[in-house]
Coordinates of C-alpha atoms in Angstrom, one line a residue:
M1 CA 21.3 106.0 48.9
F2 CA 18.8 108.9 49.3
G3 CA 21.6 111.1 50.7
R4 CA 23.8 110.1 47.8
F5 CA 20.9 111.1 45.4
I6 CA 20.5 114.6 47.0
T7 CA 24.2 115.1 46.7
L8 CA 24.1 114.3 43.1
L9 CA 21.4 116.9 42.5
I10 CA 23.2 119.7 44.2
H11 CA 26.4 118.8 42.3
L12 CA 24.7 118.9 38.9
A13 CA 23.1 122.3 39.7
Y14 CA 26.5 123.8 39.6
L15 CA 27.9 121.8 36.7
N16 CA 25.2 122.3 34.0
A17 CA 25.8 124.9 31.3
G18 CA 24.9 125.5 27.7
H19 CA 27.5 124.6 25.0
P20 CA 27.6 125.0 21.3
I21 CA 27.8 121.2 20.4
V22 CA 28.1 120.2 16.8
I23 CA 26.5 116.7 16.1
D24 CA 29.3 115.4 13.9
G25 CA 30.9 112.4 15.6
L26 CA 33.8 114.5 16.8
W27 CA 34.4 115.1 20.5
D28 CA 36.5 118.3 21.0
D29 CA 33.4 120.4 21.5
W30 CA 32.6 118.1 24.5
Q31 CA 35.8 118.8 26.3
E32 CA 34.5 121.6 28.5
V33 CA 31.2 119.7 29.2
P34 CA 31.4 118.4 32.8
V35 CA 30.8 114.5 33.4
A36 CA 27.3 114.0 34.8
V37 CA 27.7 110.3 35.8
T38 CA 30.5 107.8 35.6
D39 CA 29.8 104.2 35.8
P40 CA 32.2 101.4 36.9
A41 CA 33.5 98.8 34.4
G42 CA 32.4 95.3 34.6
D43 CA 29.2 95.8 36.4
Y44 CA 27.3 94.3 33.5
N45 CA 28.4 91.5 31.2
Y46 CA 27.3 93.0 27.9
D47 CA 26.8 96.6 26.9
D48 CA 28.4 98.4 29.9
W49 CA 28.0 102.1 30.3
A50 CA 31.1 104.2 31.1
E51 CA 30.2 107.9 31.3
L52 CA 27.3 110.3 30.6
K53 CA 27.4 114.0 29.9
I54 CA 24.5 116.4 29.4
T55 CA 24.3 119.9 28.2
N56 CA 22.1 122.2 25.9
D57 CA 22.0 125.0 23.5
D58 CA 19.0 127.1 22.6
E59 CA 17.3 124.4 20.5
F60 CA 18.5 121.0 21.7
V61 CA 19.5 119.0 24.9
F62 CA 22.5 117.0 24.2
F63 CA 23.8 113.7 25.6
K64 CA 27.1 112.1 25.2
I65 CA 27.3 108.4 26.2
S66 CA 30.4 106.2 26.3
L67 CA 30.8 102.4 26.8
H68 CA 33.3 100.3 28.5
S69 CA 32.3 97.3 26.3
E70 CA 32.9 96.7 22.7
E71 CA 31.8 99.0 19.8
T72 CA 28.3 98.9 18.7
L73 CA 25.8 100.8 16.3
L74 CA 23.5 103.3 17.9
Q75 CA 20.7 103.1 15.3
D76 CA 20.6 99.3 15.3
W77 CA 22.0 96.2 17.0
N78 CA 21.3 97.2 20.5
N79 CA 18.5 97.5 23.1
F80 CA 19.5 100.8 24.5
F81 CA 16.7 102.8 26.2
L82 CA 16.5 106.4 27.2
Y83 CA 13.9 107.5 29.9
I84 CA 13.3 111.2 30.2
D85 CA 11.0 112.6 33.0
A86 CA 10.2 116.0 31.5
D87 CA 8.0 117.4 34.5
R88 CA 10.0 115.8 37.3
D89 CA 6.9 114.1 38.6
S90 CA 7.3 110.4 39.3
L91 CA 3.5 110.0 39.5
T92 CA 3.0 111.0 35.8
G93 CA 4.3 109.3 32.7
H94 CA 5.8 105.8 32.5
P95 CA 7.1 104.5 35.9
F96 CA 10.7 103.4 35.8
R97 CA 13.2 103.3 38.6
G98 CA 11.7 106.2 40.4
L99 CA 10.9 108.3 37.3
G100 CA 7.7 109.1 35.7
A101 CA 9.0 109.3 32.1
E102 CA 7.1 111.3 29.6
L103 CA 9.6 110.1 26.8
T104 CA 11.0 106.7 26.3
W105 CA 13.2 105.9 23.3
H106 CA 14.6 102.6 22.0
F107 CA 17.6 103.4 19.9
G108 CA 18.0 99.9 18.4
Y109 CA 14.3 99.7 17.2
R110 CA 14.3 103.6 16.3
T111 CA 11.0 104.0 18.2
G112 CA 9.7 105.7 21.3
Q113 CA 6.6 106.6 23.3
Y114 CA 5.1 109.6 24.8
F115 CA 3.1 109.2 28.0
D116 CA 0.6 111.8 29.1
Q117 CA -2.8 112.0 30.8
N118 CA -4.5 110.9 27.5
G119 CA -2.5 107.8 27.1
I120 CA 0.4 106.5 25.1
T121 CA 1.6 108.0 21.8
D122 CA 4.1 106.2 19.5
L123 CA 7.0 108.3 18.3
W124 CA 9.3 108.3 15.4
Q125 CA 12.7 110.1 15.3
N126 CA 11.2 113.2 13.5
D127 CA 8.6 113.7 16.4
I128 CA 11.6 114.6 18.6
S129 CA 14.1 115.9 16.1
L130 CA 16.5 113.2 17.0
R131 CA 20.1 113.7 15.8
Q132 CA 23.0 111.5 16.6
A133 CA 26.4 110.6 15.5
P134 CA 28.4 108.7 14.3
T135 CA 26.4 106.5 12.0
V136 CA 29.1 103.7 12.4
T137 CA 30.1 101.5 15.2
S138 CA 31.8 103.3 18.1
T139 CA 32.1 103.2 21.9
D140 CA 31.1 106.9 22.1
F141 CA 27.9 108.7 20.8
E142 CA 26.4 112.1 20.8
I143 CA 22.6 112.6 20.8
A144 CA 20.5 115.7 20.4
I145 CA 16.6 116.0 21.1
A146 CA 14.8 119.0 20.4
R147 CA 13.9 121.0 23.5
D148 CA 10.5 122.2 22.2
S149 CA 9.5 118.7 20.9
F150 CA 6.0 117.9 22.4
P151 CA 7.2 115.1 24.7
L152 CA 9.6 117.5 26.3
D153 CA 7.8 120.9 25.9
D154 CA 10.9 122.9 26.7
P155 CA 11.3 122.0 30.4
D156 CA 13.2 123.9 33.0
S157 CA 14.8 120.6 33.9
I158 CA 14.6 117.0 33.2
V159 CA 15.5 113.6 34.9
V160 CA 17.3 111.0 32.8
I161 CA 18.2 107.3 32.9
F162 CA 19.9 105.2 30.2
S163 CA 19.4 101.5 30.1
S164 CA 21.7 99.2 28.0
F165 CA 19.1 96.3 27.8
Y166 CA 15.4 97.2 28.2
D167 CA 14.7 97.6 31.9
T168 CA 17.2 94.9 33.1
G169 CA 20.6 96.0 31.7
D170 CA 23.3 98.3 32.9
Y171 CA 21.9 101.7 34.1
I172 CA 23.5 105.1 34.0
P173 CA 23.1 106.3 36.7
D174 CA 22.8 103.2 38.8
N175 CA 20.9 104.9 41.6
W176 CA 17.1 105.1 41.5
G177 CA 15.7 108.5 40.7
G178 CA 18.0 109.1 37.8
V179 CA 20.2 112.2 37.1
V180 CA 18.9 115.6 37.1
Y181 CA 19.9 118.1 34.5
Q182 CA 18.8 121.8 34.8
M183 CA 18.5 123.5 31.4
D184 CA 20.8 126.5 31.0
R185 CA 18.7 129.4 29.6
T186 CA 21.8 131.5 28.8
V187 CA 21.6 132.1 25.1
V188 CA 24.3 130.1 23.3
G189 CA 23.5 131.7 19.9
P190 CA 23.4 130.4 16.4
A191 CA 26.2 128.7 14.5
E192 CA 28.6 131.0 13.0
P193 CA 27.5 131.3 9.4
I194 CA 29.6 129.9 6.6
L195 CA 29.4 132.1 3.6
L196 CA 28.7 130.4 0.3
E197 CA 31.2 132.7 -1.6
K198 CA 33.6 130.5 -3.4
E199 CA 37.3 130.4 -2.6
G200 CA 39.7 128.6 -5.0
T201 CA 38.2 125.7 -6.9
R202 CA 34.9 124.3 -5.9
L203 CA 33.8 120.7 -5.9
V204 CA 30.3 119.7 -5.2
S205 CA 29.2 116.1 -4.5
Y206 CA 25.5 115.3 -4.5
N207 CA 23.2 112.2 -4.4
T208 CA 20.3 113.5 -6.7
H209 CA 17.9 110.6 -5.6
Y210 CA 16.8 108.6 -8.5
T211 CA 18.1 111.0 -11.2
G212 CA 15.9 113.7 -9.7
I213 CA 17.7 116.4 -11.5
L214 CA 15.9 115.4 -14.7
E215 CA 12.4 115.4 -13.2
P216 CA 10.4 118.5 -14.2
D217 CA 9.0 118.9 -10.6
R218 CA 12.4 118.7 -8.9
Q219 CA 14.7 120.4 -11.5
P220 CA 13.9 123.9 -10.4
Y221 CA 15.1 123.1 -6.9
F222 CA 18.4 121.7 -8.3
E223 CA 18.8 124.8 -10.5
R224 CA 18.5 127.2 -7.7
I225 CA 20.9 125.1 -5.6
F226 CA 23.7 124.8 -8.2
K227 CA 23.4 128.4 -9.2
A228 CA 23.9 129.5 -5.7
L229 CA 26.8 127.2 -5.3
D230 CA 28.7 128.0 -8.6
P231 CA 30.6 124.8 -8.8
D232 CA 33.6 124.0 -10.9
I233 CA 33.4 120.3 -10.7
I234 CA 30.2 118.3 -9.9
A235 CA 30.1 114.6 -8.9
L236 CA 26.6 113.0 -8.9
Q237 CA 25.4 109.8 -7.4
E238 CA 22.1 108.0 -8.0
H239 CA 22.1 109.6 -11.5
S240 CA 21.7 106.8 -14.1
E241 CA 21.1 109.0 -17.2
W242 CA 23.9 109.6 -19.6
N243 CA 22.7 112.0 -22.3
E244 CA 21.1 115.2 -20.9
I245 CA 23.0 116.1 -17.7
G246 CA 25.7 117.9 -19.5
D247 CA 23.3 120.0 -21.5
I248 CA 21.3 120.9 -18.3
I249 CA 24.4 122.1 -16.4
S250 CA 25.6 124.0 -19.4
S251 CA 22.1 125.7 -19.7
W252 CA 22.4 126.9 -16.1
F253 CA 26.0 128.3 -16.6
P254 CA 26.0 129.4 -20.4
E255 CA 29.1 131.4 -19.9
N256 CA 31.2 128.3 -19.1
T257 CA 32.3 125.3 -21.2
W258 CA 31.4 122.1 -19.4
Y259 CA 32.7 118.6 -20.0
Q260 CA 30.4 115.7 -19.2
G261 CA 31.8 112.2 -18.4
Y262 CA 30.4 108.9 -19.0
T263 CA 27.7 107.6 -16.6
F264 CA 29.0 104.5 -14.9
R265 CA 26.0 102.7 -13.3
D266 CA 24.7 105.8 -11.5
L267 CA 27.8 107.9 -11.1
V268 CA 28.9 110.8 -13.3
V269 CA 31.2 113.7 -13.2
I270 CA 30.7 117.0 -14.9
S271 CA 33.5 119.6 -15.0
K272 CA 34.7 123.0 -16.3
Y273 CA 38.1 121.3 -16.6
P274 CA 38.7 118.8 -19.5
I275 CA 38.2 115.2 -18.7
I276 CA 41.2 113.5 -20.2
N277 CA 40.5 110.0 -18.9
Q278 CA 37.8 108.1 -17.0
A279 CA 37.0 104.6 -16.0
N280 CA 35.1 102.2 -13.8
L281 CA 37.4 101.0 -11.0
I282 CA 35.8 98.0 -9.2
S283 CA 33.7 95.0 -10.3
S284 CA 30.5 96.2 -8.7
E285 CA 30.7 99.4 -10.8
R286 CA 30.2 101.4 -7.6
T287 CA 33.3 103.5 -7.9
M288 CA 34.3 105.4 -11.0
C289 CA 37.1 108.0 -11.7
V290 CA 37.9 110.9 -13.9
L291 CA 41.3 112.5 -14.5
L292 CA 40.9 116.3 -15.1
E293 CA 43.4 118.6 -16.7
T294 CA 43.3 121.7 -14.5
D295 CA 44.9 125.2 -15.0
D296 CA 47.5 124.6 -12.2
P297 CA 50.9 125.3 -13.6
V298 CA 52.7 123.0 -11.2
N299 CA 50.4 120.1 -10.9
P300 CA 48.0 120.1 -13.9
Y301 CA 46.1 117.0 -13.0
L302 CA 43.4 116.1 -10.5
L303 CA 41.9 112.7 -9.9
I304 CA 38.3 112.4 -8.8
L305 CA 36.9 109.1 -7.5
N306 CA 33.2 109.1 -7.2
S307 CA 31.5 106.2 -5.3
H308 CA 28.0 105.0 -4.3
F309 CA 28.7 102.0 -2.1
S310 CA 25.9 99.4 -1.1
C311 CA 23.2 100.6 1.1
C312 CA 21.8 99.9 4.4
D313 CA 22.7 96.6 6.2
N314 CA 24.9 95.3 3.3
D315 CA 28.0 95.5 5.5
D316 CA 29.8 92.5 3.8
D317 CA 29.2 94.0 0.3
R318 CA 30.4 97.4 1.3
Q319 CA 33.7 95.9 2.9
E320 CA 34.4 93.9 -0.3
Q321 CA 33.9 97.0 -2.4
V322 CA 36.2 99.2 -0.3
D323 CA 38.7 96.4 0.0
E324 CA 38.7 96.0 -3.8
L325 CA 39.1 99.7 -4.3
V326 CA 42.2 99.8 -2.2
Q327 CA 43.6 96.8 -4.1
V328 CA 43.0 98.6 -7.4
L329 CA 44.7 101.9 -6.2
R330 CA 47.7 99.9 -4.8
E331 CA 48.2 98.1 -8.1
W332 CA 47.7 101.2 -10.1
R333 CA 50.3 103.2 -8.2
L334 CA 52.9 100.5 -7.5
N335 CA 52.7 98.5 -10.7
D336 CA 51.2 100.8 -13.2
N337 CA 48.3 98.4 -13.5
G338 CA 45.3 100.7 -13.8
P339 CA 42.8 101.9 -16.3
F340 CA 45.1 104.7 -17.7
D341 CA 48.5 106.4 -16.9
L342 CA 48.3 108.2 -13.6
P343 CA 51.1 110.8 -13.1
E344 CA 52.9 110.2 -9.6
G345 CA 51.6 112.6 -7.0
T346 CA 48.3 113.4 -8.8
P347 CA 46.1 115.1 -6.2
M348 CA 43.1 113.1 -5.4
F349 CA 39.5 113.5 -4.0
H350 CA 37.3 110.5 -3.2
V351 CA 33.7 111.7 -2.8
G352 CA 30.1 110.3 -2.9
D353 CA 27.4 108.5 -1.1
F354 CA 29.4 105.9 0.9
N355 CA 26.4 104.6 3.0
F356 CA 28.6 103.9 6.0
V357 CA 25.9 102.8 8.4
G358 CA 27.6 99.7 9.8
Y359 CA 31.2 98.8 10.8
R360 CA 33.7 101.5 11.4
E361 CA 36.3 99.6 9.6
Q362 CA 35.0 100.6 6.2
I363 CA 36.1 104.2 6.9
E364 CA 39.5 103.0 8.0
T365 CA 39.8 101.1 4.6
V366 CA 38.9 104.0 2.5
T367 CA 41.2 106.4 4.5
A368 CA 44.2 104.4 5.7
G369 CA 44.0 101.7 3.2
D370 CA 43.4 99.1 5.8
I371 CA 42.2 96.1 3.9
Q372 CA 40.1 93.6 5.9
D373 CA 40.2 90.6 3.6
E374 CA 43.9 90.4 2.9
T375 CA 43.6 86.8 1.6
A376 CA 41.4 88.0 -1.3
Y377 CA 42.7 91.6 -1.9
G378 CA 46.3 91.6 -0.7
L379 CA 48.2 93.9 1.7
D380 CA 47.2 97.2 3.0
H381 CA 48.2 100.3 1.1
P382 CA 48.4 103.9 2.3
L383 CA 46.3 106.1 0.0
D384 CA 48.1 109.3 0.1
W385 CA 51.3 109.8 -1.9
D386 CA 53.4 110.5 1.2
G387 CA 52.7 107.0 2.7
T388 CA 49.9 108.2 5.1
A389 CA 46.2 108.1 5.2
I390 CA 44.0 110.4 3.2
I391 CA 41.7 112.8 5.3
D392 CA 38.1 112.4 6.0
L393 CA 36.7 115.9 5.9
F394 CA 34.1 116.6 8.5
S395 CA 31.7 119.5 7.4
R396 CA 28.8 121.1 9.0
H397 CA 25.6 123.0 7.7
T398 CA 26.3 126.6 6.8
H399 CA 23.8 127.8 9.5
K400 CA 23.4 125.1 11.9
R401 CA 25.6 123.0 14.2
M402 CA 24.7 119.7 12.5
A403 CA 26.8 117.6 10.1
Y404 CA 24.2 115.1 8.6
T405 CA 24.1 114.7 4.9
W406 CA 20.9 112.5 4.6
R407 CA 17.6 113.1 6.0
S408 CA 14.2 111.6 5.5
D409 CA 11.6 112.7 8.0
G410 CA 9.3 109.8 7.2
S411 CA 11.9 107.2 7.9
S412 CA 12.6 105.4 11.1
F413 CA 16.3 106.3 10.6
N414 CA 17.4 109.6 11.9
P415 CA 19.6 111.9 9.8
G416 CA 23.1 110.9 9.5
K417 CA 26.4 111.3 7.6
L418 CA 26.3 109.2 4.5
D419 CA 28.1 111.4 2.1
Y420 CA 31.9 111.6 2.3
V421 CA 34.7 113.9 1.0
L422 CA 38.2 112.3 1.3
Y423 CA 41.4 114.0 0.0
T424 CA 45.1 113.7 -0.3
D425 CA 46.3 116.4 2.1
S426 CA 49.9 116.0 0.9
N427 CA 49.1 118.1 -2.3
L428 CA 45.7 119.6 -1.6
S429 CA 44.7 122.4 0.8
I430 CA 41.1 122.9 1.8
L431 CA 40.0 126.6 1.9
K432 CA 36.3 126.1 2.8
H433 CA 33.9 123.3 3.2
F434 CA 30.3 122.9 4.3
V435 CA 27.0 121.1 3.8
L436 CA 24.1 123.1 2.3
N437 CA 20.8 122.7 4.1
T438 CA 18.4 125.5 3.1
L439 CA 15.9 124.7 5.8
A440 CA 18.4 126.1 8.3
M441 CA 19.2 129.3 6.5
P442 CA 17.6 132.6 7.4
D443 CA 15.3 134.3 4.9
S444 CA 17.7 137.1 4.4
V445 CA 20.4 134.8 3.2
L446 CA 18.0 132.7 1.0
N447 CA 16.7 135.9 -0.6
E448 CA 20.2 137.1 -1.3
L449 CA 21.2 133.8 -2.9
A450 CA 17.9 133.4 -4.9
L451 CA 17.1 130.1 -2.8
E452 CA 14.0 129.0 -1.2
A453 CA 13.7 127.3 2.2
D454 CA 12.5 124.0 0.9
D455 CA 15.0 123.6 -1.8
T456 CA 17.4 121.0 -0.5
N457 CA 14.6 119.3 1.3
E458 CA 12.5 118.9 -1.9
A459 CA 15.4 118.2 -4.3
S460 CA 16.8 115.0 -2.7
D461 CA 16.9 113.1 0.6
H462 CA 20.7 113.9 0.5
L463 CA 22.3 117.3 1.0
P464 CA 25.1 118.6 -1.2
R465 CA 28.6 118.5 0.1
I466 CA 30.9 121.4 -1.0
V467 CA 34.6 121.8 -0.8
D468 CA 36.7 124.7 -2.0
F469 CA 40.4 123.9 -2.5
M470 CA 43.7 124.7 -4.1
V471 CA 46.4 122.4 -5.5
G472 CA 49.9 122.5 -4.5
D473 CA 53.0 120.4 -5.0
L474 CA 54.8 120.1 -1.6
G475 CA 57.5 118.0 -3.1
I476 CA 58.6 120.8 -5.3
S477 CA 58.0 124.1 -3.5
G478 CA 58.5 122.6 0.0
E479 CA 55.8 124.7 1.3
L480 CA 52.2 125.4 0.3
I481 CA 51.7 129.2 0.1
L482 CA 48.1 130.2 0.6
P483 CA 46.7 133.5 -0.3
Q484 CA 44.6 133.4 2.9
Q485 CA 44.7 134.8 6.5
Y486 CA 47.1 132.3 7.8
I487 CA 49.7 129.5 6.9
L488 CA 50.2 126.3 8.7
S489 CA 53.8 125.4 7.8
H490 CA 55.4 121.9 8.0
P491 CA 55.8 120.7 11.5
Y492 CA 59.3 119.6 12.4
P493 CA 61.1 117.4 13.1
N494 CA 58.8 114.9 11.3
P495 CA 59.1 112.0 12.3
F496 CA 59.5 113.1 15.8
N497 CA 60.1 111.8 19.3
P498 CA 58.9 113.1 21.6
Q499 CA 58.4 116.8 20.7
V500 CA 57.2 118.4 17.5
I501 CA 57.2 122.0 16.6
I502 CA 54.2 123.4 14.7
P503 CA 54.7 126.9 13.0
I504 CA 51.7 129.0 12.1
T505 CA 51.8 132.4 10.7
L506 CA 48.7 134.7 10.9
A507 CA 48.5 137.6 8.5
S508 CA 46.1 139.4 10.9
K509 CA 44.5 139.0 14.3
A510 CA 42.4 135.8 14.1
H511 CA 40.6 133.2 16.2
L512 CA 43.0 130.2 15.8
Q513 CA 41.9 126.6 16.7
L514 CA 44.8 124.1 16.7
H515 CA 44.1 120.5 17.6
I516 CA 45.9 117.1 17.4
Y517 CA 43.8 114.0 16.3
D518 CA 44.8 110.4 16.0
I519 CA 44.4 108.6 12.7
H520 CA 40.7 107.6 13.7
G521 CA 39.7 111.2 14.2
R522 CA 39.7 111.1 18.0
L523 CA 41.0 114.4 19.7
V524 CA 44.4 113.9 21.3
I525 CA 45.0 117.5 22.6
S526 CA 44.0 121.1 21.9
L527 CA 46.9 123.4 21.6
A528 CA 45.0 126.6 20.7
D529 CA 41.5 127.9 20.8
D530 CA 41.9 131.7 21.2
V531 CA 42.0 135.0 19.4
L532 CA 45.7 135.6 18.7
P533 CA 47.6 138.7 17.2
A534 CA 49.2 138.7 13.8
G535 CA 52.7 137.2 13.4
K536 CA 54.5 133.7 13.4
K537 CA 53.7 131.4 16.3
L538 CA 55.4 128.3 17.4
F539 CA 53.3 125.6 19.1
Y540 CA 54.9 122.6 20.8
W541 CA 53.4 119.1 21.2
D542 CA 55.0 116.5 23.5
G543 CA 53.9 113.1 22.4
S544 CA 55.7 111.2 25.2
Q545 CA 52.4 109.9 26.6
N546 CA 51.0 108.8 23.3
P547 CA 51.8 105.6 21.2
S548 CA 53.7 105.7 18.0
G549 CA 51.7 106.4 14.9
V550 CA 50.4 109.0 12.5
Y551 CA 48.7 112.0 13.9
I552 CA 46.8 114.9 12.2
V553 CA 47.6 118.4 12.9
H554 CA 44.2 120.3 12.5
S555 CA 44.3 124.1 12.4
Q556 CA 41.4 126.5 11.5
A557 CA 41.2 130.4 11.4
G558 CA 37.8 131.6 10.4
H559 CA 36.4 129.2 7.7
I560 CA 39.8 128.2 6.4
M561 CA 41.1 124.8 7.6
Q562 CA 44.5 123.3 7.1
T563 CA 46.0 120.0 8.1
E564 CA 49.4 118.4 8.4
K565 CA 50.4 114.9 9.2
V566 CA 53.1 114.1 11.7
I567 CA 54.6 110.7 12.6
L568 CA 55.6 109.8 16.2
L569 CA 58.3 107.1 16.2
K570 CA 59.4 105.8 19.5

């Protein structure tokens, strides 16, 4: 066994390297990270490890853990332990399977301990800047811990063991002595900045934390944020007031006419476009909608759904709410049984604080229309007009490779993605999207935008989500023409078997990323990730090794992202 351990150390010395990982619950950025340890299936009857990857950037050390066993929740419902020996001295720290661990962390209890010569210090997530994703059940998780947090103290190397059940579960690695990871000191560099400059129409979704936008102490933070963002449509959650918000927004943007909708429970929409209809949609009053009349000559209407689903461990309530919402949308579209007339093909955004911190099935319900309780709420119903799922938009911070939208440093829960933007990609094209976190922005950018570093941190425990878009009618024009640096045309044939052709036209030389995802957001294959010259390109994907189903073609050049859906029929 000792010889096997030495071999492992030598192997890892050549495998480690820094990588620009985004903590967002997507896995394409992990493709180039070598596997540190694999673990056989069936060597433990419960939570059974499958694989461990480790890498780092300039700020964080990253772990990706995978399970053979069924899905679980990382911030709850488990007894996963992480042991890190930060000085590689087995005689210091907490003794565990040949390690002297300075840091131990219990994921299910959301607590940890730091061991040094002075004793034991209890830790919370903010003490180590713990970031992890996803916030829903999964068999794969990514974790980030700050390298300069005091339990690690920016080490040159660490030794790691994960245990699936206290000190008696499945271990990865199985061998005593753990797995050694050597920090790569090569500079990875900061995230590529996403500029706040608006492209197209801008929608901002924001949980303002107990109507905070009206509080005199917090209102200046919100004013600076909204002025910097310059929105056209605003969807607020946790805003229970109904009388003042329209006047406040109008005072910040006096050159525009603003239309204020009704406040349904704690949900309201304010818009530069006229609100021609609005309604509560579900019995709990946790989803409302407005129909806007836009200035688009082809498709003049836009439907905004604004939701604030039940919080925390109320999984059953959340599932009932999203099941009922799909039922309402199904009856509205198929049988004209809705709160008002909805023109067929109306583009739709569904935004808000969804509080998805439990079962993954709730995401599948609000995107694919997969109703869990069909006895009570009827059959499934696809939520895009073309018979496919609507798209869950994954956004990151403008200046940091993080995607969380909620953060409370005094909480035991680590930051996570609670706020969502979903959209019908059959008739909407996304031009830019991001999460605003002023704490992560450099002073030069803050000064240019008249922002202050603490603005988003003091305004709310949620961060605003921003999406720039344009409306198109694919059924009429056949192709959505974008005044941007590239065009993703319709893949053909569609449906296909086994090969589909994906045309992309670049107006100029650009770094193009082209990936295929399954309907659950898992990466299937990367077709391009390189700087390409201008011109029309044809990319081919052979799906012969993949099951029948709906797949998402995701392309990005610069900050502009486009998607298309393709159907593999065998």
